[in-house]
Amino acid sequence: MSEPGASPVPRPGAHVVARRRFLGYVLAGATLVTAAAPVLPAAAEAEDAQTADLTDIVDLNDVMTLAGKPTSLSITVEVHDDGTVSFALPRAEVGQGITTSTAMLIAEEMDLPLDRVRVTLADARPELLFNQLTGASNTTISTYTPIRVAAAAARLRLMEAAADEFGSEVGALTLRDGVISDESGHSADIGTLAAKAASETDEEVDVELKSAQAFNDVGEPQNRIDALEAVTGRKKFAMDLAVENALPTMVCRAPTINGTPASVANADTVLEMAGVTDVATISTGVAVRARTFGQCIDAVRALEVSWASGSADGLSDADVLRELEGAEPRMPLPLPGVSRLEEKFTFHFRNNSALESNCAIADVRSDSAEIWSGLKSPIVAQGEIAKLLGLRQSAVTVHVTESGGSFGRKLFFDAALEAAEASKAFGKPVKLMWHRADDTRQGRTQPMAISRVRISHTRNRVLRYDQRHTSVATDLSHGFGDVVTAMAAQVPGLDGTFSQVFFQLSQATSYDFGLSTRLLNETNRSFNTGSMRNVYSPNVLTTRELMVDRLAREWDRDPYELRRDFLDDERSRAVLDKVAEVGEWGREMPEDTAQGIAFMHEYKSVCAVLVEIDCRPETIERPIRNGVAGPRVTKAVCAVDVGLAVNPRGLEAQMQGGIMDGIALALTSGLHLEDGHFLEASWDNYFYTRQWNTPPEMEVVVMPANGEPGGAGELAVAPANAAVACAYGRATGTMPTTFPINHGDLSFDPIPTEPPIPESPTDGLDDAV
Amino acid sequence: MPEHTFRLNGEQVTVDVADDVRLLWVLRDLLGVTGPKYGCGISVCQACTSHFNGKAITPCTVPVSALEESDEITTIEGLPDTVGQELHPMQEAWLEQDVSQCGYCQPGQIMTAVDLVRRASDEGRQITDEDLDGIRNICRCGTYPRIRDAIRNGAERM
Ligand code: FES
Ligand code: FES
């Protein structure tokens, strides 16, 4: 097997860094502290920038990884005298398992048992610049080498200290399970060597990394290190923290998106209500602080507020759709005498709430502030909060707490800003939480978009593939913007607006479809938007894969084989072949049921998904209380190649979760915009996948390691969405062009918008007694 | 302020709070028992699921005044004690299947699962696919497939 990254032009998953020797640092301190030196990639291969698909040369992850390099040195591994090793991860753990995979990398390089490694989440550290941003599935890609280098430097220093202590040679020592020993019977736990191995000055050390073939634990399935905390209820999320005097706080919000408070008629009466301690108008509404959240809910419902107009007043789905249609970038002139397939697809607004609603604790004083929240871009948050409060950035301490999911939400810090504003207004600490109804109606959404594809082809060849994506503007102002803007100058072939750059960097065409063009246009900034476990890919890819199926029909070819023929690299074909084999592609299926298959290349990884769907009337109409039934995905098979899966068990979980998202995006989960507000206000309105939509059969195949880790967190969403859409098209004989497919039917009674949040029922014991 | 007394995870507790405050907030905001999570406040997400005299309830919909002195509330924190173990068999199954991702929904999922298995066994039957399809708990991380496996695994241990 060749060393990772030997090829100069990155293929999917092949990586740029080729050296195996690295420079590490030992930092001055009383105990052993090591750090990684920046590793600059073997320079972007500029001469290749002219090829059609920019993502073959550089993708978003290269940019983020590059952006993180100069500050990698600030990432340190510390050895303690109790024999544990700690590492403060400058990323957010939002459920994706990066604390586990990071601990595994350190344990591997240092030959330690996993339970000796403690990984915590770092507070906002401005000196880390771009290196403290969790997104685009980038964590493992950009931290894989620096973390191992720092760990290897620590290992080397400990070995040298032991050799000195034992009077032997480093070469004669073995390190196993945290104990160093030699052949003449000396042995010492690394904890006892931590002080001796420390350095009085910063020193450079040349380290060699374990080769992938020598890995013992990396690449082996490992359960999550925080699993016990989670199943016992001991895992602490932001709202579980006991911060002195930080009382529950909620905000009474406008009936329309981004409406602002004009005046409050009854603040004094509300202040008299049981438990209520404070009422104050802030920029987003009227904040109330009370002894319990239940009393906040009652107070919010009792407030009589008159509202100034919002940012989307009067707008409904059809209006936005019309605006998008008017903003579509033009297709190129048709090639004369060439056949064309062309279709337009609509993707409705989707809510990207996590189960933990937006929330933050804030304690704002006159000259300082302290914030606790699950944040993926804590440095940007720190800066914005400081600006809002009129404080220096260094006067704001931002603690990154564990997050109850993210899916793009935690890249923003809406609740942290609000908490800071409310705490300042009250002059007291607050524990601020959004009600679910607010989280769904006023929270961020994946924007509505239309995507148009034209395939120009002959009998057996695609001459051009053109895609025009038009979307309500996606707010990427959470740090990605800074990363890309700062790095774009260094990457050949990039110009245009920031969103264009982002679009080009994050989307690949994958198939050998001749000349290919992709353009993005964004319009309408009235909405609170963000990404949702990926930005454009679920829409762009679903569009593409449906059109590939359409091409297969046109050419009377098998959809799997056609894809296979147009994929030109082995890793891509291998995942496609794998799902076809495991999922028994082409097997006989009953009427109204079908298989669908889709392929995705992104974040240096490749992934294929095959699903079977049941669209029989009796299935679609099966009774579900307060929910939608609809077609059922009965089986899902996924094959994934991320180069190297540090923890295949965690990767499998990420793929399963991604598939659940893809199913929801295709079939059930969308928002309805009506007269300036979203109708959905609960999980029984906004239909994320539930158990009754979950495929009873599911298999994830992790392909054998063949390089360095690629991205994984978002990878399965788009191909699952696409495979379900393709299967639906094949089962019903009609290619779906609007998503989610059930958007035309409203299957719930909307909760009123005034008061803005529903009362909690009181009949909770009825079923139990 | 009115006093309310009930049993929580094996101990008698008393709180001073208005009658209509829902149990979820009494647990979380007044007693510091944070295993039950908020996800909706209207009995939809099931993240707050706990047990009332051994049966699943959503505390966000139970006024504290509805509880009698002898009523026993069990939250995820008190679940192991109901079997006199460090961990309840369902928690063991959860660990074995490595179910949790962010973990936010999992206390509620486990409390629902235990209730489901108890109800099935009261009816003298095994857990079926229909039982699993009927679970309403949201998991926004999409851990549903592993939850299904863990419930079957946990049922065998219970
Ligand atoms: S918070 Fe109780 S069911 Fe959602
Ligand atoms: S594990 Fe995150 S919501 Fe279920």
PDB file of C-alpha atoms in Angstrom, chain A residues 522 599 696 764:
ATOM      1  CA  GLU A 522     -29.320  33.825  -3.877  1.00  0.00           C
ATOM      2  CA  PHE A 599     -23.974   8.327  -4.910  1.00  0.00           C
ATOM      3  CA  PRO A 696     -36.855  -1.767   9.949  1.00  0.00           C
ATOM      4  CA  GLY A 764     -50.440  14.076  32.046  1.00  0.00           C
TER       5      GLY A 764
END
